[in-house]
Coordinates of C-alpha atoms and ligand atoms in Angstrom, one line a residue:
M28 CA 2.1 35.8 -1.8
L29 CA 3.4 32.4 -2.4
D30 CA 2.5 30.7 -6.1
E31 CA -0.1 28.0 -5.5
T32 CA 0.4 26.4 -9.0
F33 CA 3.3 24.1 -10.0
T34 CA 5.1 23.8 -13.3
P35 CA 7.0 20.8 -13.4
H36 CA 10.3 20.3 -15.2
G37 CA 9.8 17.0 -16.2
K38 CA 13.5 15.6 -15.0
H39 CA 14.6 12.9 -13.1
L40 CA 16.2 12.8 -9.8
I41 CA 19.2 10.7 -10.0
A42 CA 21.6 11.0 -7.0
G43 CA 21.2 14.5 -6.3
N44 CA 21.3 16.0 -10.1
W45 CA 17.9 16.5 -12.2
V46 CA 18.3 14.9 -15.2
A47 CA 16.3 15.0 -18.8
G48 CA 16.2 12.2 -21.1
E49 CA 16.2 12.1 -24.6
Q50 CA 12.5 10.7 -24.8
T51 CA 9.5 12.5 -23.4
F52 CA 5.9 11.6 -22.2
A53 CA 2.8 13.6 -21.7
S54 CA 1.1 13.4 -18.3
E55 CA -3.0 12.7 -18.8
P56 CA -4.2 15.1 -16.4
A57 CA -7.8 15.4 -14.9
T58 CA -8.0 19.2 -15.3
G59 CA -5.6 21.7 -16.8
D60 CA -2.8 21.3 -19.0
A61 CA -0.7 18.0 -20.0
F62 CA 2.7 18.5 -18.8
D63 CA 6.0 16.6 -20.7
F64 CA 8.0 14.6 -18.6
S65 CA 11.6 12.5 -19.4
V66 CA 11.2 8.7 -19.9
G67 CA 13.1 6.6 -17.7
T68 CA 15.9 4.3 -19.3
P69 CA 17.6 1.1 -17.6
D70 CA 20.8 3.6 -17.6
L71 CA 19.4 5.7 -15.5
V72 CA 18.4 2.9 -13.3
D73 CA 21.8 1.6 -13.2
Q74 CA 22.9 5.1 -12.1
A75 CA 20.8 5.1 -9.2
C76 CA 21.5 2.1 -7.8
Q77 CA 25.1 2.4 -8.0
A78 CA 24.6 5.6 -6.2
A79 CA 22.0 4.3 -3.7
E80 CA 24.8 1.5 -3.3
D81 CA 27.2 4.2 -2.5
A82 CA 25.3 6.0 0.1
F83 CA 24.4 3.1 2.3
W84 CA 27.7 2.8 3.4
T85 CA 27.3 6.1 5.1
Y86 CA 23.5 6.5 5.7
G87 CA 22.9 2.6 6.3
Y88 CA 25.7 3.3 9.6
A89 CA 24.6 7.0 10.4
S90 CA 23.1 7.1 14.1
R91 CA 19.2 6.8 14.6
E92 CA 19.1 10.5 15.3
T93 CA 20.5 11.2 12.2
R94 CA 17.9 9.5 10.3
A95 CA 15.1 10.5 12.2
A96 CA 16.3 14.0 12.2
F97 CA 16.1 13.7 8.2
L98 CA 12.7 12.1 8.2
D99 CA 11.4 14.7 10.0
K100 CA 13.2 17.4 7.5
I101 CA 11.3 15.5 4.9
A102 CA 8.5 16.2 6.4
D103 CA 9.3 19.8 7.1
E104 CA 9.9 20.5 2.9
I105 CA 6.6 18.5 2.3
E106 CA 4.7 21.1 4.4
A107 CA 6.3 24.0 2.7
R108 CA 5.3 23.2 -0.3
G109 CA 1.9 22.3 0.7
P110 CA -0.3 24.3 -1.6
Q111 CA 1.5 23.4 -4.9
I112 CA 1.4 19.8 -4.1
T113 CA -2.2 19.9 -3.5
W114 CA -2.8 22.1 -7.0
I115 CA -0.7 19.6 -9.3
G116 CA -2.0 16.2 -7.2
S117 CA -5.4 17.3 -7.6
A118 CA -5.0 18.4 -11.6
E119 CA -3.4 14.8 -12.4
T120 CA -5.8 12.9 -10.4
G121 CA -9.1 14.6 -10.1
L122 CA -9.3 14.1 -6.4
P123 CA -10.4 17.0 -4.3
A124 CA -8.2 19.3 -2.8
A125 CA -9.6 18.3 0.8
R126 CA -8.9 14.7 0.3
L127 CA -5.7 15.9 -0.9
E128 CA -4.9 18.2 1.7
G129 CA -5.5 15.1 4.3
E130 CA -3.3 12.9 2.8
R131 CA -0.5 15.0 3.0
G132 CA -1.0 15.4 6.6
R133 CA -1.1 11.6 6.7
T134 CA 2.2 11.3 4.8
T135 CA 4.2 13.7 6.8
G136 CA 2.7 12.3 10.0
Q137 CA 4.3 8.9 8.9
L138 CA 7.5 10.3 8.3
R139 CA 7.2 11.7 12.0
L140 CA 5.8 8.4 13.4
F141 CA 9.0 6.3 11.7
A142 CA 11.3 9.0 13.3
S143 CA 10.3 8.7 16.7
H144 CA 9.8 5.1 16.3
I145 CA 13.5 4.7 15.3
R146 CA 14.7 6.9 17.8
S147 CA 13.1 4.7 20.5
G148 CA 15.2 2.3 19.0
E149 CA 12.9 -0.8 19.9
F150 CA 12.5 -1.7 16.1
L151 CA 16.1 -3.0 16.6
D152 CA 15.0 -6.0 18.8
R153 CA 18.3 -6.1 20.5
R154 CA 19.1 -9.7 22.2
H155 CA 21.9 -10.8 24.1
D156 CA 22.7 -14.2 25.6
A157 CA 25.9 -14.3 28.1
A158 CA 28.8 -16.1 27.8
L159 CA 28.7 -19.5 29.6
P160 CA 32.7 -20.0 30.0
D161 CA 32.2 -23.3 32.0
R162 CA 29.0 -24.8 30.2
Q163 CA 29.4 -28.5 30.1
P164 CA 30.4 -30.4 27.2
L165 CA 31.1 -26.9 25.7
P166 CA 31.3 -23.2 26.6
R167 CA 28.7 -21.1 25.3
P168 CA 29.9 -17.9 23.3
E169 CA 28.6 -14.1 24.2
L170 CA 25.9 -13.7 21.4
F171 CA 24.3 -10.4 20.6
M172 CA 21.5 -10.1 17.8
M173 CA 19.9 -7.1 16.2
Q174 CA 18.0 -6.1 13.0
R175 CA 19.9 -4.4 10.0
P176 CA 19.2 -2.4 7.2
I177 CA 19.4 -4.7 3.8
G178 CA 20.3 -2.1 1.2
P179 CA 18.9 0.0 -1.3
V180 CA 15.1 -0.6 -2.0
A181 CA 13.3 0.0 -4.8
V182 CA 9.5 1.1 -4.3
F183 CA 6.6 1.6 -6.9
G184 CA 4.1 3.8 -5.5
A185 CA 0.4 3.6 -6.1
S186 CA -2.3 5.5 -8.4
N187 CA -4.7 6.1 -5.9
F188 CA -2.7 7.7 -3.2
P189 CA -0.7 9.8 -4.9
L190 CA 1.0 11.1 -1.6
A191 CA 0.6 8.7 1.3
F192 CA 1.6 5.7 -0.9
S193 CA 3.7 7.0 -3.2
T194 CA 7.1 9.2 -3.9
A195 CA 7.6 9.9 0.0
G196 CA 4.6 7.4 1.0
G197 CA 4.8 4.8 3.5
D198 CA 7.5 2.5 1.9
T199 CA 9.8 5.0 1.3
A200 CA 9.7 6.3 4.8
A201 CA 9.9 2.5 6.4
A202 CA 12.9 2.2 4.1
L203 CA 14.9 5.2 4.9
A204 CA 14.1 4.6 8.6
A205 CA 15.3 1.6 8.3
G206 CA 18.9 2.9 6.9
C207 CA 17.9 2.0 3.2
P208 CA 18.6 4.2 0.4
V209 CA 15.4 4.0 -1.9
I210 CA 15.2 4.6 -5.7
V211 CA 11.2 5.3 -6.5
K212 CA 9.7 4.6 -10.1
G213 CA 7.8 7.0 -10.4
H214 CA 3.7 6.6 -11.0
S215 CA 2.5 7.6 -14.8
A216 CA -0.7 8.8 -13.5
H217 CA 1.1 11.6 -11.3
P218 CA 4.4 12.4 -12.5
G219 CA 4.2 16.3 -11.4
T220 CA 3.1 15.4 -8.1
G221 CA 6.0 12.8 -8.0
E222 CA 8.6 15.4 -9.0
I223 CA 7.6 18.3 -6.2
V224 CA 7.8 15.6 -3.7
A225 CA 11.2 14.6 -4.8
E226 CA 12.3 18.1 -4.5
A227 CA 11.3 18.2 -0.8
I228 CA 13.6 15.2 -0.4
H229 CA 16.2 16.8 -2.3
A230 CA 15.6 19.8 -0.1
A231 CA 15.9 17.5 3.0
I232 CA 18.9 16.0 1.9
K233 CA 20.8 18.8 1.2
A234 CA 19.8 20.5 4.8
C235 CA 20.9 17.3 5.9
G236 CA 24.2 16.6 4.4
M237 CA 23.2 13.3 3.3
P238 CA 24.8 11.4 0.7
A239 CA 23.2 12.4 -2.8
G240 CA 22.4 8.7 -3.8
V241 CA 20.3 7.8 -0.7
F242 CA 17.2 9.0 -2.7
S243 CA 16.4 8.7 -6.4
L244 CA 13.5 9.3 -8.7
I245 CA 13.1 7.5 -11.6
Q246 CA 10.1 8.8 -14.2
G247 CA 8.4 5.7 -16.0
G248 CA 7.1 5.7 -19.4
K249 CA 7.9 3.2 -20.2
R250 CA 7.6 -0.2 -18.7
D251 CA 11.3 -1.5 -18.9
V252 CA 12.0 1.0 -16.0
G253 CA 10.5 -1.1 -13.5
T254 CA 11.6 -4.2 -14.9
A255 CA 15.0 -3.0 -14.8
L256 CA 14.7 -1.8 -11.2
V257 CA 13.5 -5.1 -9.9
Q258 CA 16.1 -6.9 -12.1
H259 CA 19.2 -4.8 -11.0
P260 CA 21.7 -6.8 -8.3
L261 CA 22.4 -4.1 -6.2
I262 CA 18.6 -3.5 -5.0
K263 CA 17.8 -5.9 -1.9
A264 CA 14.3 -5.6 -1.7
V265 CA 11.0 -3.7 -3.4
G266 CA 8.0 -2.2 -2.0
F267 CA 5.2 -2.1 -4.6
T268 CA 1.5 -0.8 -4.3
G269 CA -0.5 -1.5 -7.3
S270 CA -2.5 -4.4 -9.3
L271 CA -2.4 -7.8 -8.7
G272 CA -1.2 -8.2 -12.7
G273 CA 1.6 -5.5 -12.1
G274 CA 2.6 -7.0 -8.7
R275 CA 2.7 -10.5 -9.7
A276 CA 4.5 -9.8 -12.6
L277 CA 7.5 -7.9 -10.7
F278 CA 7.1 -10.5 -8.2
D279 CA 8.0 -12.9 -10.6
L280 CA 10.9 -11.3 -11.9
C281 CA 11.9 -11.3 -8.2
A282 CA 12.0 -14.7 -7.9
A283 CA 13.7 -15.3 -11.1
R284 CA 16.7 -13.2 -10.6
P285 CA 19.8 -15.2 -10.1
E286 CA 20.2 -13.8 -6.3
P287 CA 16.2 -13.5 -5.8
I288 CA 15.3 -11.1 -3.6
P289 CA 11.6 -10.2 -1.3
F290 CA 9.2 -8.3 -3.3
F291 CA 6.6 -6.8 -0.6
G292 CA 3.4 -6.3 -3.1
E293 CA 0.5 -4.6 -1.5
L294 CA -2.2 -5.4 -4.2
G295 CA -6.1 -5.6 -4.8
S296 CA -8.9 -6.9 -2.2
V297 CA -12.9 -6.9 -2.1
N298 CA -12.9 -6.8 1.5
P299 CA -15.9 -9.0 2.3
M300 CA -18.3 -7.8 5.0
F301 CA -20.6 -9.8 6.6
V302 CA -24.0 -8.8 8.2
L303 CA -25.0 -11.1 10.6
P304 CA -28.5 -11.9 11.2
N305 CA -29.6 -9.8 14.6
A306 CA -27.2 -6.9 13.3
A307 CA -29.3 -7.2 9.7
S308 CA -32.8 -7.4 11.6
S309 CA -32.0 -4.4 14.2
R310 CA -30.1 -1.8 11.7
G311 CA -30.0 -3.5 8.4
T312 CA -31.0 -0.3 6.8
D313 CA -28.1 2.0 8.3
I314 CA -25.7 -0.8 7.9
G315 CA -26.5 -0.6 4.0
T316 CA -26.4 3.2 3.9
G317 CA -22.9 3.3 5.7
W318 CA -21.8 0.2 3.2
A319 CA -22.8 2.4 0.3
G320 CA -21.0 5.4 1.7
S321 CA -17.9 3.6 2.1
L322 CA -17.8 1.4 -0.7
T323 CA -18.2 5.1 -3.4
M324 CA -15.6 6.9 -1.3
G325 CA -12.8 8.5 -3.4
A326 CA -14.9 6.8 -6.4
G327 CA -14.4 3.6 -4.9
Q328 CA -10.8 3.7 -5.4
F329 CA -9.6 2.3 -2.1
C330 CA -7.7 -1.0 -1.7
T331 CA -9.7 -1.3 1.5
N332 CA -12.8 -0.6 -0.4
P333 CA -15.4 -3.5 0.7
G334 CA -16.8 -4.5 -2.6
I335 CA -18.8 -7.6 -1.4
A336 CA -21.0 -7.7 1.4
V337 CA -22.9 -10.9 2.7
V338 CA -26.2 -11.1 4.1
Q339 CA -29.1 -13.5 4.8
T340 CA -31.8 -13.9 2.5
G341 CA -35.3 -12.6 3.8
A342 CA -36.9 -9.5 4.8
E343 CA -33.6 -8.0 7.0
G344 CA -31.4 -8.8 4.0
D345 CA -33.8 -6.9 1.5
A346 CA -34.0 -4.0 3.9
F347 CA -30.0 -3.8 3.6
V348 CA -29.9 -4.3 -0.1
S349 CA -32.6 -1.7 -0.6
A350 CA -31.0 1.3 1.5
A351 CA -27.9 0.4 0.0
A352 CA -29.2 0.9 -3.4
E353 CA -31.2 3.9 -2.1
A354 CA -28.3 5.7 -0.6
L355 CA -25.8 4.5 -4.2
K356 CA -28.5 6.3 -6.2
G357 CA -28.0 9.8 -4.9
V358 CA -24.1 9.4 -5.3
Q359 CA -23.0 11.9 -7.7
T360 CA -20.5 10.6 -10.8
Q361 CA -16.8 11.0 -9.7
C362 CA -13.6 11.5 -11.6
M363 CA -11.5 8.7 -11.8
L364 CA -7.8 8.8 -11.5
T365 CA -6.6 7.8 -14.9
D366 CA -8.3 7.0 -18.6
G367 CA -7.2 3.5 -17.8
I368 CA -8.5 3.0 -14.3
A369 CA -12.0 4.2 -15.9
Q370 CA -12.3 1.6 -18.5
A371 CA -11.3 -0.8 -16.4
Y372 CA -13.9 0.0 -14.5
K373 CA -16.3 -0.1 -17.6
D374 CA -14.8 -3.6 -18.3
G375 CA -15.5 -5.1 -14.5
K376 CA -19.0 -4.2 -15.0
T377 CA -19.3 -5.6 -18.0
R378 CA -18.3 -8.3 -16.9
F379 CA -21.3 -8.2 -14.0
D380 CA -23.3 -7.7 -16.6
G381 CA -22.5 -10.8 -19.0
R382 CA -23.6 -13.2 -16.3
N383 CA -27.1 -15.3 -15.9
A384 CA -27.0 -15.7 -12.1
V385 CA -25.6 -12.3 -10.9
K386 CA -28.8 -10.2 -10.7
P387 CA -28.7 -6.2 -11.4
V388 CA -30.1 -4.1 -8.3
L389 CA -28.4 -0.9 -9.6
V390 CA -27.1 0.1 -13.1
T391 CA -25.4 2.8 -14.5
D392 CA -23.6 3.8 -17.4
S393 CA -20.1 5.8 -16.7
E394 CA -18.9 8.2 -19.2
G395 CA -15.7 9.4 -19.8
R396 CA -13.4 9.6 -17.2
N397 CA -16.7 9.5 -14.5
A398 CA -17.6 6.6 -12.7
S399 CA -21.1 6.1 -11.0
P400 CA -22.3 3.4 -8.6
N401 CA -23.6 0.0 -9.5
L402 CA -24.9 -3.1 -7.7
Y403 CA -25.7 -6.6 -7.7
E404 CA -26.4 -9.3 -5.9
T405 CA -26.1 -13.0 -6.4
D406 CA -25.9 -16.2 -3.6
A407 CA -23.5 -18.1 -2.2
E408 CA -23.5 -21.4 -4.4
N409 CA -23.0 -19.3 -7.8
Y410 CA -20.6 -16.7 -6.0
L411 CA -18.3 -19.9 -4.8
Q412 CA -18.6 -21.9 -8.5
D413 CA -18.0 -18.6 -10.2
H414 CA -14.2 -17.3 -9.7
A415 CA -14.2 -14.3 -11.3
L416 CA -17.2 -12.6 -9.1
G417 CA -14.3 -12.5 -6.2
E418 CA -12.0 -10.5 -8.4
E419 CA -11.3 -7.0 -7.3
V420 CA -13.2 -4.1 -9.7
F421 CA -11.6 -1.1 -8.5
G422 CA -14.2 1.6 -8.3
P423 CA -17.7 2.0 -6.7
L424 CA -19.2 -1.3 -7.7
G425 CA -21.2 -3.7 -5.0
L426 CA -21.8 -7.1 -4.7
V427 CA -24.1 -8.5 -2.8
V428 CA -23.9 -12.4 -1.7
R429 CA -27.3 -13.7 0.4
V430 CA -27.0 -16.6 2.6
S431 CA -29.6 -19.2 3.4
G432 CA -28.2 -19.0 7.1
P433 CA -25.4 -18.9 9.6
E434 CA -23.9 -22.2 8.5
E435 CA -23.9 -21.2 4.7
M436 CA -22.4 -18.0 5.7
E437 CA -19.4 -20.0 7.0
T438 CA -18.9 -21.7 3.9
L439 CA -18.8 -18.4 1.9
A440 CA -16.2 -17.7 4.6
R441 CA -13.9 -20.3 4.0
G442 CA -14.1 -19.9 0.3
F443 CA -12.8 -16.7 0.2
E444 CA -8.9 -15.5 -1.1
G445 CA -6.1 -13.9 1.2
Q446 CA -7.6 -10.2 1.7
L447 CA -6.8 -7.0 3.4
T448 CA -9.5 -6.8 5.6
A449 CA -12.4 -8.6 6.7
T450 CA -15.0 -7.0 8.4
M451 CA -18.2 -8.3 10.6
H452 CA -21.6 -6.4 11.4
M453 CA -22.8 -7.8 14.6
D454 CA -25.2 -7.6 17.8
E455 CA -24.7 -9.3 21.2
G456 CA -27.4 -11.8 19.8
D457 CA -24.5 -12.8 17.1
T458 CA -21.7 -13.8 19.1
D459 CA -21.8 -17.0 19.2
L460 CA -21.8 -17.2 15.1
A461 CA -19.1 -14.3 15.3
R462 CA -16.9 -16.7 17.6
R463 CA -17.3 -19.2 14.6
L464 CA -16.5 -17.0 11.5
L465 CA -13.5 -15.2 13.4
P466 CA -10.7 -18.3 13.4
V467 CA -11.7 -18.2 9.2
L468 CA -11.3 -14.4 9.0
E469 CA -8.2 -14.1 10.7
R470 CA -6.8 -17.1 8.1
K471 CA -7.8 -14.9 5.4
A472 CA -7.1 -10.9 6.0
G473 CA -4.4 -9.2 7.7
R474 CA -7.2 -6.8 9.9
V475 CA -10.6 -8.4 11.0
L476 CA -13.1 -5.4 12.0
V477 CA -16.4 -5.0 13.6
N478 CA -19.2 -2.8 13.5
G479 CA -17.3 -0.4 10.8
F480 CA -16.1 -0.1 7.5
P481 CA -12.5 -0.8 6.3
T482 CA -11.8 2.1 4.2
G483 CA -9.8 4.4 6.4
V484 CA -6.4 2.5 7.7
E485 CA -5.1 4.1 11.1
V486 CA -0.8 4.5 10.9
A487 CA 0.1 3.0 14.0
D488 CA 2.1 0.5 15.7
T489 CA -0.8 -2.1 15.5
M490 CA -2.2 -1.6 12.1
V491 CA -1.4 -4.8 9.3
H492 CA -2.1 -3.6 6.0
G493 CA -1.1 -6.9 4.0
G494 CA -3.0 -10.4 4.1
P495 CA -2.5 -13.7 2.4
Y496 CA -2.1 -14.0 -1.4
P497 CA -3.6 -12.3 -3.4
A498 CA -4.1 -9.4 -1.2
S499 CA -0.2 -9.3 -0.8
T500 CA 2.6 -11.1 -2.1
N501 CA 4.1 -11.4 1.3
F502 CA 1.9 -12.3 4.5
G503 CA 3.7 -11.7 6.9
A504 CA 4.2 -7.9 6.2
T505 CA 2.6 -4.8 6.8
S506 CA 2.9 -1.5 4.4
V507 CA 1.1 0.7 6.9
G508 CA 2.2 1.1 10.2
T509 CA 5.6 0.8 12.2
L510 CA 5.8 -2.5 12.0
A511 CA 6.4 -1.6 7.9
I512 CA 10.1 -1.1 9.0
R513 CA 10.8 -5.0 9.4
R514 CA 10.2 -5.3 5.9
F515 CA 13.5 -3.4 5.3
L516 CA 15.9 -5.0 7.9
R517 CA 17.2 -8.7 8.3
P518 CA 18.6 -9.9 11.8
V519 CA 22.4 -10.1 12.4
C520 CA 24.0 -12.4 15.1
Y521 CA 26.9 -11.2 16.5
Q522 CA 29.0 -14.0 18.3
N523 CA 32.0 -13.1 20.3
L524 CA 32.7 -9.8 19.3
P525 CA 35.2 -7.6 21.6
A526 CA 33.0 -4.4 23.1
S527 CA 35.5 -2.5 20.5
I528 CA 34.0 -3.5 17.5
L529 CA 30.6 -3.8 18.6
P530 CA 28.2 -1.8 16.3
D531 CA 27.2 1.6 18.2
D532 CA 23.8 0.4 18.9
L533 CA 24.6 -2.7 21.0
A534 CA 27.7 -1.2 22.5
Ligands
NAP603 P1 -0.5 -0.9 -11.3 O1 -1.2 -0.5 -12.5 O2 0.1 -2.1 -11.0 O3 1.0 0.4 -11.5 C1 1.8 0.1 -10.1 C2 2.9 0.6 -10.8 O4 3.9 -0.7 -11.5 C3 3.2 1.6 -11.7 O5 4.2 2.2 -11.2 C4 3.5 0.7 -13.3 O6 4.0 1.6 -14.1 C5 4.2 -0.1 -12.4 N1 3.5 -1.7 -13.2 C6 2.5 -2.1 -13.4 N2 2.6 -3.4 -14.3 C7 4.2 -3.7 -14.5 C8 4.6 -4.5 -15.2 N3 4.6 -5.3 -15.4 N4 6.2 -4.2 -15.2 C9 6.9 -3.2 -14.6 N5 6.2 -1.8 -14.0 C10 4.6 -2.4 -13.6 O7 -1.6 -0.3 -9.9 P2 -2.2 0.9 -10.3 O8 -3.1 1.5 -11.6 O9 -1.1 2.1 -9.9 O10 -3.3 1.0 -9.0 C11 -4.6 0.5 -8.9 C12 -4.3 -1.1 -8.0 O11 -4.1 -0.9 -6.8 C13 -5.5 -1.7 -7.4 O12 -5.8 -2.9 -7.6 C14 -5.8 -1.1 -6.0 O13 -6.6 -2.3 -5.1 C15 -4.2 -1.4 -5.3 N6 -3.9 -0.9 -4.3 C16 -3.9 -1.6 -3.5 C17 -3.5 -1.2 -2.5 C18 -2.6 -1.7 -1.1 O14 -2.0 -1.1 -0.3 N7 -2.9 -2.7 -0.8 C19 -3.5 0.2 -2.1 C20 -4.0 1.2 -2.9 C21 -3.8 0.4 -4.1 P3 3.4 2.9 -14.7 O15 3.4 3.7 -14.0 O16 4.2 2.3 -16.1 O17 2.3 2.5 -15.3

């Protein structure tokens, strides 16, 4: 029978070789034994980048079918290690096995979706302008255009999705699909999970005969690894999922390079949810209960967590708040991803406790690495004056903002910063107000939804997971769904090229 545990060796994967470092750091698992991992260095970053650049000259020009078969094989290799991935992932992050199994399915599904997406060729956006030799006053040459891969890409995975937003997650899948070699900076919250997924990619590289430098994993341990990676001259773009502070620091480094490069940072968000008056009066209690469920899912550690609910003052709004508080009272404490994230959650709650204009509705004490829900209430005027109330608290903390009526709801909507999502709960009688809010919300968020909850992001052609700053550093992009491939492509125009040298995809 297959061993369902996994003992990491703690090495980096640099261009096909497992390499041990001189220093080590210990993992901080939620359960079970800690393991030692090699600390990354700028020298290893350089080796990985040189190998990625070498690999680009073959991988970036390989056929779409070759790349698609490679992505499919990575998915197969991840599935072949399924039980061990769940075991180490659950031990490291404290996430339950069922959640990690679901996330594994999403990860392999993403890889296979990108494989079929590049097989179809649509992403190339091929265009052709025929030659007009007789045009006056000047003839027009024949023009072709298509999207080409940009070169080696650096990926920083997230702590809260150790599979779907990490080593072989959406950024890696999109970059490999585009034709870009990838260097992953492993997340220190789940180094063993990163290692076993890198083993799966390594096996796929060997099975498919890919160049060794097409993928490297460098474990962290020190901040200089991430810094060296985004500053390396051979890196052409960065995919990042994480905090506003970390993302902004790395974004600034990318912009300050002699050759600035795009930094696609998917950051935090408070994902406001507007309960419109008719919906509040007909089903405020149900919406409040549903909100509590969404707010506490995965200990609230989702970037799409709807941390702020906006509802009118008066009896209907009161029913919404009471139902949410009642449901939150019944939620058990949950283990958080790291000690640092648990501490940040407590600090975020303290920030709310210290504000006079914020009324506690349900206040709990979280102990150690565990988090229990908290709920607060304030009014629109105070929210708009106190910038700190709009900052994400990563965890199961909700803030209700009470508004006097539709006018104030609209004013509040205009006051929000960029968001990943914005939600409206509405009934038929709310249509006029919803029509007024929609143009405001679509300027604020990458995804606008009605009568649902934003946790749960479909991996699909139409998905947009991004938004105006600070939700992301690049509002023209998404990190989920097939459109994510566009981040790692750039258009090239081919003017007057003879058919004999046109790239295969244009011939
Ligand atoms: P994080 O602390 O920013 O870490 C993300 C990665 O960046 C890690 O590899 C970390 O290295 C590295 N890093 C952070 N600051 C750095 C710096 N100054 N220099 C070099 N490297 C740096 O974020 P997290 O704790 O993993 O994730 C929680 C946050 O992510 C939440 O705010 C959540 O909302 C957000 N998030 C967003 C999305 C989205 O799609 N928008 C999805 C999930 C999570 P170490 O490993 O060494 O710490």
